[in-house]
XYZ file of C-alpha atoms in Angstrom:
745
model
C -0.010 -0.003 -0.002
C 2.819 2.353 0.894
C 4.431 1.483 -2.397
C 1.296 2.416 -4.310
C 0.998 5.674 -2.398
C 4.603 6.627 -3.125
C 4.117 5.712 -6.784
C 0.987 7.866 -6.966
C 2.913 10.721 -5.323
C 5.645 10.440 -7.938
C 3.043 10.369 -10.731
C 1.390 13.497 -9.341
C 4.755 15.287 -9.200
C 5.447 14.336 -12.810
C 1.998 15.495 -13.830
C 2.603 18.852 -12.122
C 5.956 19.196 -13.883
C 4.370 18.300 -17.214
C 1.665 20.893 -16.632
C 4.347 23.515 -15.974
C 6.132 22.531 -19.200
C 2.905 22.646 -21.160
C 2.108 26.036 -19.664
C 5.593 27.369 -20.509
C 5.324 25.965 -24.047
C 1.939 27.573 -24.482
C 3.318 30.888 -23.268
C 6.155 30.670 -25.745
C 3.770 29.879 -28.578
C 1.331 32.662 -27.671
C 3.864 35.280 -26.611
C 3.781 36.977 -30.052
C 0.029 37.520 -29.819
C -0.285 38.384 -26.123
C 2.771 40.408 -25.252
C 1.213 43.593 -26.613
C -1.389 43.398 -23.833
C 1.366 44.083 -21.284
C 2.497 47.279 -22.979
C 2.261 50.341 -20.776
C -0.836 52.471 -20.968
C 0.873 55.445 -19.337
C 1.627 58.715 -21.101
C 5.138 59.597 -22.265
C 4.118 63.084 -23.345
C 1.374 65.525 -22.457
C 0.623 66.722 -25.984
C 1.188 65.573 -29.571
C -1.508 67.529 -31.454
C -3.213 70.860 -30.769
C -6.748 71.665 -31.914
C -7.841 75.262 -31.469
C -11.399 76.584 -31.699
C -12.381 79.821 -33.337
C -12.615 82.904 -31.178
C -16.021 83.400 -29.611
C -16.945 79.700 -29.689
C -19.574 78.964 -27.037
C -18.581 76.739 -24.130
C -21.505 74.347 -24.565
C -20.403 73.682 -28.123
C -16.885 72.876 -26.960
C -18.217 70.529 -24.251
C -20.449 68.840 -26.851
C -17.406 68.203 -28.995
C -15.335 66.933 -26.051
C -18.039 64.453 -25.091
C -18.139 63.209 -28.679
C -14.406 62.537 -28.561
C -14.659 60.815 -25.176
C -17.391 58.480 -26.269
C -16.404 57.765 -29.868
C -12.623 58.095 -29.872
C -11.653 56.716 -26.442
C -8.026 56.312 -27.532
C -7.440 60.066 -27.268
C -6.295 61.689 -24.050
C -7.669 65.210 -24.031
C -6.765 68.374 -22.150
C -8.801 71.555 -22.521
C -6.724 74.746 -22.351
C -7.609 78.410 -22.548
C -5.020 80.366 -24.484
C -4.625 83.542 -22.564
C -3.008 85.627 -25.296
C -5.560 84.952 -28.070
C -8.573 84.073 -25.962
C -9.057 80.845 -27.904
C -9.864 77.486 -26.352
C -7.699 74.577 -27.385
C -7.549 70.818 -26.989
C -4.159 69.213 -26.327
C -4.350 65.651 -27.666
C -2.183 62.593 -27.120
C -2.566 58.813 -26.575
C -0.986 56.068 -24.565
C 1.755 53.939 -26.088
C -0.465 50.904 -26.588
C -3.082 52.908 -28.519
C -0.269 54.533 -30.554
C 0.948 51.068 -31.568
C -2.538 49.970 -32.483
C -2.868 53.126 -34.589
C 0.459 52.374 -36.280
C -0.863 48.960 -37.222
C -4.053 50.407 -38.676
C -2.089 52.978 -40.736
C 0.391 50.398 -41.987
C 3.455 52.294 -40.723
C 6.627 50.434 -41.616
C 9.116 49.739 -38.839
C 12.476 47.873 -38.787
C 12.528 44.182 -38.070
C 15.065 42.793 -35.616
C 18.282 41.515 -37.257
C 17.574 37.945 -36.169
C 14.244 38.099 -38.025
C 15.707 39.235 -41.342
C 16.019 43.001 -40.859
C 14.584 45.521 -43.254
C 11.265 47.331 -42.901
C 7.814 45.818 -42.604
C 4.321 47.048 -41.819
C 3.881 47.002 -38.070
C 1.644 44.372 -36.512
C 0.680 44.017 -32.828
C 0.550 40.226 -33.116
C 4.169 40.146 -34.321
C 5.458 42.621 -31.779
C 8.573 40.589 -30.901
C 9.710 40.593 -34.527
C 10.305 44.343 -34.524
C 13.442 45.995 -33.281
C 12.883 47.952 -30.057
C 9.084 47.736 -30.249
C 8.654 48.101 -26.468
C 10.795 51.246 -26.231
C 8.246 54.022 -25.713
C 10.748 56.829 -26.263
C 12.265 55.867 -29.601
C 10.242 53.189 -31.445
C 7.737 55.732 -32.762
C 9.081 59.085 -33.851
C 7.357 62.273 -32.729
C 6.154 62.795 -36.285
C 4.590 59.304 -36.356
C 3.000 59.880 -32.946
C 1.339 63.103 -34.045
C 0.261 61.510 -37.323
C -1.388 58.598 -35.460
C -3.159 60.968 -33.022
C -4.306 63.076 -35.981
C -5.798 60.014 -37.719
C -7.556 59.000 -34.507
C -9.051 62.492 -34.438
C -10.028 62.392 -38.107
C -11.785 59.032 -37.573
C -14.589 60.810 -35.689
C -17.688 60.316 -37.824
C -21.269 61.390 -37.373
C -24.037 59.087 -36.273
C -27.733 59.259 -37.001
C -29.242 62.332 -35.332
C -26.009 64.245 -34.727
C -26.351 68.002 -35.104
C -24.275 71.047 -34.389
C -25.996 73.874 -32.482
C -29.382 72.412 -33.548
C -28.785 74.110 -36.882
C -26.662 71.754 -39.037
C -27.613 68.111 -39.287
C -24.859 65.627 -40.043
C -25.333 62.511 -42.125
C -24.446 59.119 -40.779
C -20.775 58.368 -41.508
C -19.949 61.959 -42.403
C -16.383 62.938 -41.262
C -17.051 65.438 -38.469
C -13.655 67.122 -38.227
C -13.613 68.304 -41.852
C -17.239 69.413 -41.577
C -16.549 71.382 -38.420
C -13.506 72.970 -40.097
C -15.625 74.037 -43.089
C -18.188 75.847 -40.884
C -15.470 77.595 -38.839
C -15.988 75.815 -35.519
C -12.437 74.374 -35.574
C -9.806 76.983 -36.324
C -6.653 74.923 -36.813
C -5.065 71.552 -36.095
C -1.281 71.179 -35.921
C 1.351 68.902 -34.322
C 3.565 70.366 -31.639
C 7.308 70.717 -31.776
C 9.468 68.495 -29.561
C 12.026 70.783 -27.954
C 14.928 68.352 -27.714
C 14.561 67.007 -31.215
C 14.087 70.517 -32.671
C 17.177 71.815 -30.869
C 19.306 68.952 -32.230
C 17.901 69.456 -35.729
C 18.695 73.125 -35.646
C 22.251 72.473 -34.535
C 22.906 69.820 -37.190
C 20.946 71.356 -40.040
C 20.161 75.058 -39.744
C 23.263 76.335 -37.947
C 25.688 73.726 -39.241
C 27.121 74.193 -42.697
C 27.757 70.509 -43.376
C 27.746 69.364 -46.985
C 25.442 66.437 -46.175
C 22.015 67.243 -44.752
C 20.635 65.039 -41.925
C 17.945 63.610 -44.181
C 17.023 60.731 -41.816
C 16.440 63.155 -38.931
C 14.408 65.414 -41.272
C 12.293 62.473 -42.381
C 11.604 61.289 -38.831
C 10.660 64.810 -37.701
C 8.931 66.344 -40.731
C 7.994 63.344 -42.847
C 9.065 61.847 -46.162
C 7.546 64.527 -48.402
C 9.573 67.364 -46.865
C 12.669 65.195 -46.582
C 12.442 64.360 -50.297
C 12.203 68.072 -51.123
C 15.404 68.827 -49.212
C 17.089 65.736 -50.687
C 16.112 66.990 -54.161
C 17.305 70.535 -53.383
C 20.621 69.267 -52.087
C 21.031 67.026 -55.112
C 20.178 69.869 -57.485
C 22.557 72.233 -55.708
C 25.372 69.690 -56.000
C 24.588 69.194 -59.673
C 24.899 72.949 -60.234
C 28.631 72.702 -59.557
C 29.298 71.548 -63.149
C 27.535 74.410 -65.018
C 28.849 76.838 -62.431
C 32.500 75.938 -62.890
C 32.287 75.712 -66.685
C 30.190 78.852 -66.951
C 32.459 80.818 -64.646
C 35.532 79.868 -66.708
C 33.779 80.920 -69.920
C 32.466 84.101 -68.347
C 35.931 85.140 -67.048
C 38.316 83.983 -69.748
C 36.458 83.924 -73.045
C 36.355 87.187 -74.965
C 33.202 88.424 -76.614
C 34.576 87.857 -80.129
C 35.068 84.132 -79.403
C 31.832 83.709 -77.464
C 29.734 82.427 -80.346
C 31.715 79.156 -80.461
C 31.296 78.737 -76.747
C 27.543 79.339 -77.106
C 27.489 76.097 -79.042
C 29.676 74.309 -76.502
C 27.744 75.609 -73.489
C 24.427 74.755 -75.085
C 25.464 71.181 -75.728
C 27.011 70.743 -72.271
C 23.913 72.276 -70.631
C 21.631 69.810 -72.366
C 23.807 66.840 -71.430
C 24.037 68.073 -67.847
C 20.278 68.542 -67.437
C 19.588 65.068 -68.852
C 22.122 63.302 -66.620
C 21.007 65.342 -63.590
C 17.321 64.391 -64.048
C 18.094 60.699 -64.540
C 20.526 60.605 -61.645
C 17.926 62.156 -59.355
C 15.528 59.313 -60.152
C 18.180 56.831 -58.960
C 18.899 58.909 -55.870
C 15.206 59.113 -55.076
C 14.856 55.368 -55.392
C 17.761 54.790 -53.040
C 16.330 57.145 -50.409
C 12.787 55.830 -50.563
C 14.090 52.290 -50.351
C 16.090 53.172 -47.231
C 12.982 54.758 -45.726
C 10.744 51.825 -46.686
C 8.341 53.857 -48.808
C 9.539 53.245 -52.364
C 6.807 50.666 -53.037
C 4.147 52.129 -50.741
C 0.697 51.739 -52.339
C -1.477 54.832 -52.798
C -4.469 55.481 -50.626
C -7.488 53.874 -52.291
C -10.087 55.246 -49.869
C -8.996 58.857 -49.603
C -11.455 61.053 -47.751
C -13.072 63.952 -49.625
C -11.802 67.492 -49.156
C -13.404 69.610 -46.433
C -14.372 72.239 -49.027
C -15.840 69.685 -51.485
C -19.512 70.356 -52.283
C -21.970 67.984 -53.823
C -25.166 65.986 -53.569
C -25.459 63.256 -50.969
C -25.503 59.764 -52.486
C -24.693 56.274 -51.252
C -21.072 55.260 -51.869
C -20.917 51.851 -53.643
C -17.616 51.032 -51.862
C -18.259 51.965 -48.240
C -22.042 52.033 -48.247
C -22.074 55.422 -46.529
C -23.661 58.614 -47.699
C -21.057 60.741 -49.434
C -21.116 63.885 -51.477
C -20.806 63.537 -55.265
C -20.387 66.119 -57.999
C -21.152 65.508 -61.696
C -17.974 65.128 -63.748
C -19.599 66.842 -66.747
C -20.148 70.005 -64.750
C -16.507 70.144 -63.756
C -15.519 69.557 -67.401
C -17.686 72.463 -68.513
C -16.030 74.738 -65.962
C -12.573 73.602 -67.149
C -13.266 74.218 -70.843
C -15.572 77.215 -70.787
C -14.358 79.187 -67.772
C -10.949 78.088 -66.503
C -9.494 77.846 -70.008
C -10.576 81.354 -71.162
C -9.486 82.943 -67.876
C -6.033 81.347 -68.155
C -5.823 82.432 -71.772
C -6.636 86.033 -70.815
C -3.976 85.852 -68.101
C -1.421 84.822 -70.681
C -2.491 87.718 -72.904
C -1.960 90.032 -69.895
C 1.604 88.683 -69.624
C 2.220 89.511 -73.260
C 0.878 93.061 -72.874
C 2.885 93.762 -69.700
C 6.063 92.422 -71.314
C 5.543 94.525 -74.434
C 4.970 97.638 -72.316
C 8.232 97.133 -70.412
C 10.158 96.415 -73.594
C 8.942 99.718 -74.998
C 9.924 101.393 -71.742
C 13.374 99.856 -71.987
C 13.772 101.121 -75.552
C 12.913 104.696 -74.492
C 15.287 104.456 -71.519
C 18.111 103.204 -73.774
C 17.480 106.061 -76.214
C 17.739 108.605 -73.406
C 20.872 106.929 -72.048
C 22.629 107.188 -75.440
C 21.786 110.900 -75.633
C 23.090 111.675 -72.147
C 26.023 109.268 -72.167
C 28.282 111.574 -70.134
C 26.433 110.838 -66.873
C 27.472 107.317 -65.877
C 25.039 106.989 -62.896
C 22.127 108.150 -65.093
C 23.113 105.693 -67.836
C 23.320 102.842 -65.329
C 19.926 103.817 -63.879
C 18.256 104.039 -67.277
C 19.743 100.748 -68.398
C 18.778 98.639 -65.363
C 15.782 100.429 -63.725
C 13.232 99.096 -66.230
C 14.704 95.585 -65.938
C 14.539 95.633 -62.110
C 11.027 97.041 -62.290
C 10.048 94.239 -64.659
C 11.459 91.626 -62.266
C 9.445 93.110 -59.381
C 6.283 93.203 -61.526
C 6.814 89.567 -62.508
C 7.041 88.563 -58.823
C 3.862 90.548 -58.030
C 2.086 88.899 -60.951
C 3.251 85.503 -59.661
C 1.460 86.223 -56.381
C -1.636 87.330 -58.227
C -1.559 84.259 -60.467
C -1.315 82.004 -57.434
C -4.504 83.530 -56.022
C -6.166 83.242 -59.424
C -5.091 79.564 -59.802
C -6.376 78.814 -56.274
C -9.696 80.497 -57.012
C -10.154 78.630 -60.289
C -9.249 75.300 -58.692
C -11.702 75.914 -55.863
C -14.394 76.706 -58.411
C -13.747 73.352 -60.168
C -14.731 71.619 -56.873
C -12.340 68.641 -56.938
C -13.290 65.834 -54.575
C -9.868 64.594 -53.431
C -6.862 66.507 -52.180
C -4.569 64.828 -54.729
C -6.777 65.931 -57.620
C -7.013 69.414 -56.247
C -3.248 69.633 -55.779
C -2.411 68.383 -59.268
C -4.810 70.800 -60.973
C -3.569 73.720 -58.858
C 0.100 72.950 -59.594
C -0.670 72.504 -63.292
C -2.181 76.004 -63.506
C 0.700 77.496 -61.525
C 3.247 75.867 -63.816
C 1.595 77.224 -66.948
C 0.963 80.710 -65.657
C 4.353 81.214 -64.027
C 6.240 79.644 -66.894
C 4.819 82.229 -69.270
C 5.140 85.040 -66.708
C 8.803 84.263 -65.959
C 10.091 83.401 -69.450
C 7.990 85.265 -71.984
C 9.997 88.475 -71.703
C 13.215 86.479 -72.308
C 11.680 84.654 -75.271
C 10.520 87.990 -76.720
C 13.970 89.538 -76.355
C 15.757 86.449 -77.701
C 13.615 85.422 -80.639
C 11.784 88.603 -81.687
C 14.201 91.385 -80.912
C 17.164 89.010 -81.298
C 19.230 91.166 -78.961
C 21.696 88.871 -77.141
C 23.275 91.647 -75.098
C 19.893 92.825 -73.851
C 18.963 89.213 -73.130
C 22.057 88.799 -70.967
C 21.314 91.971 -69.008
C 17.681 91.052 -68.555
C 18.465 87.505 -67.455
C 21.061 88.604 -64.884
C 18.652 91.222 -63.504
C 15.785 88.731 -63.245
C 17.941 86.109 -61.556
C 19.453 88.417 -58.944
C 16.293 90.429 -58.236
C 14.052 87.395 -58.069
C 16.343 85.472 -55.752
C 16.810 88.392 -53.309
C 13.114 89.209 -53.094
C 12.093 85.552 -52.865
C 14.477 84.867 -49.966
C 13.212 87.921 -48.110
C 9.569 87.023 -48.756
C 9.918 83.320 -47.866
C 12.226 83.490 -44.826
C 12.279 86.902 -43.190
C 8.680 87.990 -43.836
C 6.989 84.969 -42.151
C 9.469 85.125 -39.254
C 8.756 88.849 -38.807
C 4.998 88.325 -39.059
C 5.060 85.606 -36.405
C 7.204 87.660 -34.033
C 5.034 90.771 -34.454
C 1.920 88.682 -33.841
C 3.373 87.163 -30.710
C 4.421 90.625 -29.461
C 0.947 92.075 -30.021
C -0.757 89.130 -28.308
C 1.674 89.277 -25.381
C 1.129 93.029 -25.056
C -2.646 92.526 -25.030
C -2.359 89.733 -22.471
C -0.227 91.877 -20.167
C -2.785 94.687 -20.339
C -5.566 92.224 -19.538
C -3.506 90.804 -16.720
C -3.070 94.253 -15.160
C -6.770 95.080 -15.574
C -8.075 91.772 -14.252
C -9.108 91.169 -10.627
C -8.093 88.099 -8.600
C -10.416 85.130 -8.666
C -12.110 84.535 -5.324
C -13.982 81.320 -6.098
C -12.315 78.010 -6.726
C -15.260 76.524 -8.594
C -15.893 77.943 -12.045
C -17.367 76.625 -15.281
C -14.918 75.037 -17.712
C -13.383 77.553 -20.081
C -14.769 80.669 -18.363
C -11.636 81.548 -16.457
C -8.854 83.828 -17.581
C -6.309 81.160 -16.687
C -5.347 77.975 -18.421
C -7.928 75.225 -17.902
C -7.302 71.584 -18.458
C -9.518 68.497 -18.710
C -7.915 65.556 -16.982
C -8.922 62.269 -18.580
C -6.882 59.919 -16.417
C -9.278 59.390 -13.566
C -7.710 59.447 -10.155
C -4.361 60.917 -11.256
C -3.415 64.524 -10.557
C -2.260 66.617 -13.462
C 1.340 67.810 -13.082
C 2.714 70.640 -15.213
C 6.243 71.188 -16.423
C 7.290 72.776 -13.159
C 6.132 69.698 -11.184
C 3.434 71.671 -9.429
C 0.174 69.799 -8.910
C -2.748 71.792 -10.274
C -5.760 71.974 -8.014
C -8.986 70.348 -9.181
C -12.386 71.949 -9.423
C -15.751 70.595 -10.470
C -17.713 71.569 -13.543
C -21.361 70.872 -14.444
C -20.376 70.774 -18.111
C -18.187 67.651 -17.808
C -18.965 64.022 -17.283
C -18.045 62.429 -13.912
C -15.032 60.675 -15.460
C -13.353 64.031 -16.074
C -12.213 66.863 -13.851
C -11.105 70.428 -14.470
C -7.956 72.033 -13.181
C -6.648 75.589 -13.105
C -3.107 76.101 -14.313
C -1.265 79.198 -13.171
C 1.942 78.337 -15.012
C 3.411 80.612 -17.714
C 2.235 80.539 -21.319
C 2.760 77.109 -22.797
C 4.945 76.453 -25.882
C 1.852 75.097 -27.649
C 0.206 78.477 -27.208
C 3.164 80.197 -28.807
C 3.160 77.730 -31.692
C -0.547 78.453 -32.264
C 0.442 82.039 -33.168
C 2.771 80.866 -35.986
C 1.718 80.682 -39.606
C 0.694 77.249 -40.978
C 3.077 75.580 -43.406
C 1.396 74.896 -46.742
C 3.928 72.428 -48.059
C 6.978 72.663 -50.321
C 5.106 73.537 -53.504
C 6.140 77.202 -53.495
C 9.765 76.173 -52.996
C 9.545 73.600 -55.804
C 8.028 76.212 -58.078
C 10.834 78.667 -57.316
C 13.465 76.070 -58.138
C 11.554 75.048 -61.274
C 11.852 78.627 -62.606
C 15.509 78.756 -61.618
C 16.225 75.412 -63.338
C 14.653 76.902 -66.442
C 16.926 79.933 -66.341
C 20.010 77.698 -66.032
C 19.093 74.967 -68.498
C 17.628 77.217 -71.230
C 19.809 80.352 -71.129
C 23.201 79.458 -69.671
C 24.577 79.142 -73.185
C 24.234 82.929 -73.669
C 24.734 83.850 -69.973
C 27.274 81.380 -68.520
C 27.203 82.995 -65.077
C 23.604 81.799 -64.527
C 24.831 78.583 -62.937
C 27.050 80.480 -60.491
C 24.192 82.784 -59.383
C 21.879 79.772 -58.992
C 24.468 77.876 -56.931
C 25.099 80.792 -54.585
C 21.341 81.275 -54.112
C 20.736 77.585 -53.376
C 23.399 77.478 -50.696
C 21.412 80.131 -48.906
C 18.053 78.603 -49.925
C 18.746 75.313 -48.138
C 19.454 77.043 -44.806
C 16.672 79.543 -45.354
C 14.050 76.873 -45.961
C 15.361 74.891 -42.952
C 15.163 78.032 -40.796
C 11.563 78.858 -41.757
C 10.469 75.282 -41.103
C 12.002 75.220 -37.654
C 11.351 78.781 -36.518
C 8.785 80.624 -38.657
C 6.007 78.146 -39.294
C 3.959 75.600 -37.404
C 5.192 72.043 -37.594
C 3.371 70.225 -40.400
C 1.963 66.710 -40.160
C 4.156 64.061 -41.788
C 3.106 63.000 -45.270
C 4.389 59.901 -46.992
C 5.642 60.161 -50.585
C 7.729 57.828 -52.726
C 8.858 60.566 -55.152
C 8.503 64.301 -55.737
C 5.336 63.684 -57.719
C 4.193 66.143 -60.388
C 7.402 68.143 -59.992
C 9.370 65.288 -61.587
C 7.221 65.674 -64.698
C 7.667 69.463 -64.567
C 11.448 69.156 -64.500
C 11.339 66.696 -67.393
C 9.210 69.119 -69.348
C 11.767 71.866 -68.663
C 14.449 69.583 -70.002
C 12.560 69.164 -73.274
C 11.942 72.921 -73.481
C 15.655 73.535 -72.913
C 16.546 71.525 -76.009
C 14.281 73.659 -78.217
C 15.350 76.978 -76.661
C 19.073 76.209 -76.836
C 18.823 75.215 -80.475
C 16.942 78.404 -81.241
C 19.505 80.500 -79.407
C 22.276 78.967 -81.497
C 20.508 80.245 -84.575
C 19.849 83.714 -83.092
C 23.402 84.150 -81.822
C 24.868 83.462 -85.259
C 27.065 80.587 -84.058
C 25.881 78.300 -86.883
C 26.490 80.932 -89.554
C 30.014 81.547 -88.248
C 30.864 77.845 -88.152
C 29.234 77.119 -91.540
C 29.251 80.329 -93.580
C 28.414 78.505 -96.797
C 24.892 77.664 -95.543
C 22.009 79.946 -96.281
C 19.184 80.699 -93.832
C 17.014 77.753 -94.844
C 19.896 75.317 -94.684
C 20.932 76.645 -91.252
C 17.394 76.094 -89.938
C 17.343 72.584 -91.439
C 20.677 71.816 -89.789
C 19.376 73.007 -86.440
C 16.271 70.863 -86.759
C 18.523 67.842 -87.453
C 20.668 68.748 -84.402
C 17.528 69.121 -82.302
C 16.310 65.634 -83.244
C 19.750 64.168 -82.610
C 19.771 65.733 -79.152
C 16.327 64.291 -78.414
C 17.573 60.875 -79.521
C 20.568 61.259 -77.221
C 18.227 62.416 -74.456
C 16.088 59.298 -74.722
C 19.155 57.068 -75.106
C 20.635 58.381 -71.870
C 17.291 57.965 -70.120
C 17.126 54.367 -71.309
C 20.752 53.553 -70.485
C 20.551 54.933 -66.929
C 18.149 52.678 -64.986
C 15.916 54.363 -62.410
C 16.656 51.679 -59.796
C 20.396 51.105 -59.024
C 21.679 47.555 -58.980
C 22.784 48.052 -55.362
C 19.150 48.609 -54.375
C 18.049 45.517 -56.286
C 20.742 43.488 -54.510
C 19.641 44.810 -51.125
C 16.023 43.908 -51.901
C 17.092 40.369 -52.890
C 19.249 39.986 -49.737
C 16.424 41.162 -47.513
C 13.995 38.791 -49.189
C 16.437 35.916 -48.763
C 16.980 36.708 -45.072
C 13.246 37.029 -44.470
C 12.617 33.633 -46.071
C 15.380 32.069 -43.976
C 13.973 33.673 -40.820
C 10.496 32.433 -41.713
C 11.800 28.872 -42.203
C 13.557 29.121 -38.814
C 10.355 30.299 -37.129
C 8.395 27.506 -38.812
C 10.911 24.902 -37.605
C 10.829 26.286 -34.066
C 7.029 26.327 -34.075
C 6.990 22.737 -35.327
C 9.417 21.616 -32.625
C 7.316 23.331 -29.974
C 4.169 21.722 -31.386
C 5.775 18.243 -31.411
C 7.149 18.769 -27.916
C 3.725 19.835 -26.751
C 2.068 16.813 -28.334
C 4.653 14.392 -26.854
C 4.229 16.002 -23.453
C 0.481 15.701 -23.713
C 0.755 12.034 -24.691
C 3.146 11.335 -21.810
C 0.786 13.103 -19.444
C -2.157 11.049 -20.680
C -0.142 7.820 -20.332
C 0.949 8.665 -16.777
C -2.612 9.602 -15.827
C -3.905 6.390 -17.329
C -1.256 4.362 -15.507
C -2.040 6.088 -12.251
C -5.724 5.385 -12.725
C -5.035 1.701 -13.410
C -2.856 1.435 -10.323
C -5.367 3.201 -8.138
C -8.116 1.061 -9.602
C-alpha cells in the first residue's frame, strides 16, 4: 500500500511538472500574440496635437465636441486649455503607447525588423510585436512625427451618427467625417502637431546652424515626414549638380572674350543639355535609393482617400463603403474647365504679353535717353537697369496674383480629393508662371534677337528674383510671427493688469482667464512642467469621469506655436526652383554666369528653408511620398523645353553661320532641326541607359527577401518543434494519468 501511495505521489509530481512545461510551451507559442497586452498604458508626453477653436466659440459647443471625442474616440487623451494671449480654447491631444501602436498597425506604418528576423522594414503588427526591433521602447520606437500622425488620424476618424447635429442648426449625415465638416463651418480653427524641444534643438544644430555638406535627411524624415525630406534631398542634389555648369560657366564668363563667345555658345548649349539630362536621370536613382532606405519606395497609394473639407456635392450612397457621401457631376467640372478656366487662363497669358511689351517699349525709351546723355554714368546705369529691375518686381507681383487666381479657379472646379485638387492647382501655376517668368526672355531672344539685352535682362531677373524671394519666404513669415506674438503678449499683459483676482475656486470650464485643463486619467493629478500639482475643481459641463484644473503656469509652448503661420507644403519652394532650373538649362549658353548665381542662391536657400520650417511656421503633419510627384514631370518638361530653346539661341546668336558660312538661312534652320532631333535621340538614349533603380538597391532587396525567407523557415521549424514537444508531453501526461488510474483502480 505504501508502495502504491509513493508511486502515486511520484506520478502526481510528474503530472505537475508536465503541466508546468505545457504552460511554458503555451506561453512561448502565444507570446507573439499576447505580449502587446502588457504594454504600458501610461503617457510619455502631455501633447502631440493641438486643436484650437475659433474665437467666440460657445462653451456648450466645446463641451459637446469633447463628449463626442470621449465616447467615440476613447483612444485620445484630451486636455482643454484656454489660451490667454488669443482668448481661444484649445484641446491638447495625445494617446498612450499601446493605442499609438494599435494606430500604427491600422495605418500600416513600416518599422524595422530585428536583425535575427531578417532585418529591413515591414508594416507594423501588434501580433508580431517581438519581430520588430525595439518595439517596447516608448521613447524611440515611434518618432514624434509618427506619434502626431497617429493621433491626428484618431481624431479624423470621428464620424457622425444618426441624429448628430451642431448647435441644432446643421444636421450631419451618418458616416460623415465630423472634423472636416466642423472645419468648413469655422468651428475648428486649426489643427497642428507640436514641436518636440529636444529634437528640434538637435535638428537646428545639425541642419540650420551647421554648414555641413550632407544634410541630416534621416532626422528630417523622422521629424517632418518623407515629403519634406524628399524636397530637401532633391534641393541638395540639385545644388550639388549645379557645380558643373557653375565651374564651366564661370571659366567661360571670365576667360572667353566676346569675339570668341559664339563658339562657346554652341559648347555651353550642348553641355547644358547633357548636364540637365544626366541630372534628371541621376535624381531618379537617388530618389529610389532614399525611398528604399525609408521603406516607402513601393508604398501603395491610398485607395479610400477622404473627400476634401471644401468639397461640395449631392449626398449619394457610396458603392464602396455604403455610406452617404457627397458627389459632384464630372460633366459640370468639365464644362467649368473648358468654358471658364481655359478662357481665364488664356486672358492671363495675354496680360503677360501686354505687360512684357509695355516694359520692352519702356526699356527702348530708356536706352534712347541713355545714349543721348552718355556723359552721366550713374544716369546711364539707372536708365539701363531700372526698367529691368522694375520688370522683375512686376513679374514677382504677378506671380502672387496668379497663385490667387489659380487657387480660385481650382476651388471653383470643386475637386473631390486633395490629390486631384493639388495636381490641378500645380498645373495652372506651372503654366501661368512659366509664361510670366520666361515670356520676356523669349521675346527679347527670338523677336528682338538682342543677345546683349537678353544677358542683362536675365542677370537682372535672376538676382532680383532670388533676393526678393528669400526675403519674402524667410524673413517675412518670421517677422509676421514675431510681431503677432508681441501684439498678443502686449494685449495679455494689459488684460492681466486690468483683471481682478479670482475669489472662487469653482468655475465653469473655459470661463476663467487662466489655463484650464480637462484631466482624462481618472484618479491621477495633473502635473505641469514645473512639477506643481494643479488643483482640481468641479464643472457641471463635464462628465463624472473628467475633472477640471486651473493652471497658473506661464504661457505654454503650444500656445506660442498656435500664433505661428501654418506651413502649406513645399510647392512654392519647388516652383521657385523650377523657374531657376529653367533659367540655367535654357539660357546658360548665352549667360554662362547663370549657374554660379543659382548655386550661390541655393546654398542660402537650403538654410533659409530649414530656418523657416524650424522657426517661422507651425510644424506640419508628416506626409508619405515615394517621389516628388508632379514636380518630376515638370522638371522633365523643362528639359525638353531647354533643347528647343538652346537650339533656337544657337541660330539667333549666329554661331551656326560663323561655323558654316556656306549655308544659307534655310539650310541653317534645317541643320538646327537635325541637331535638335539628334539631341532628343541622345536624351532618350541616356534615359534608357541609366536605370531608375540602381543595382545596389536591387541586390539589397534580394538579400532582405532571402533573409526574411530564412527567418521564416527558422520560425516555422521552431514552431513545429514546440508543437511536437507539446504533443509528446500531452501524450506522456495522458499515459501517466492512465497508468495512475489503473494502479489506483
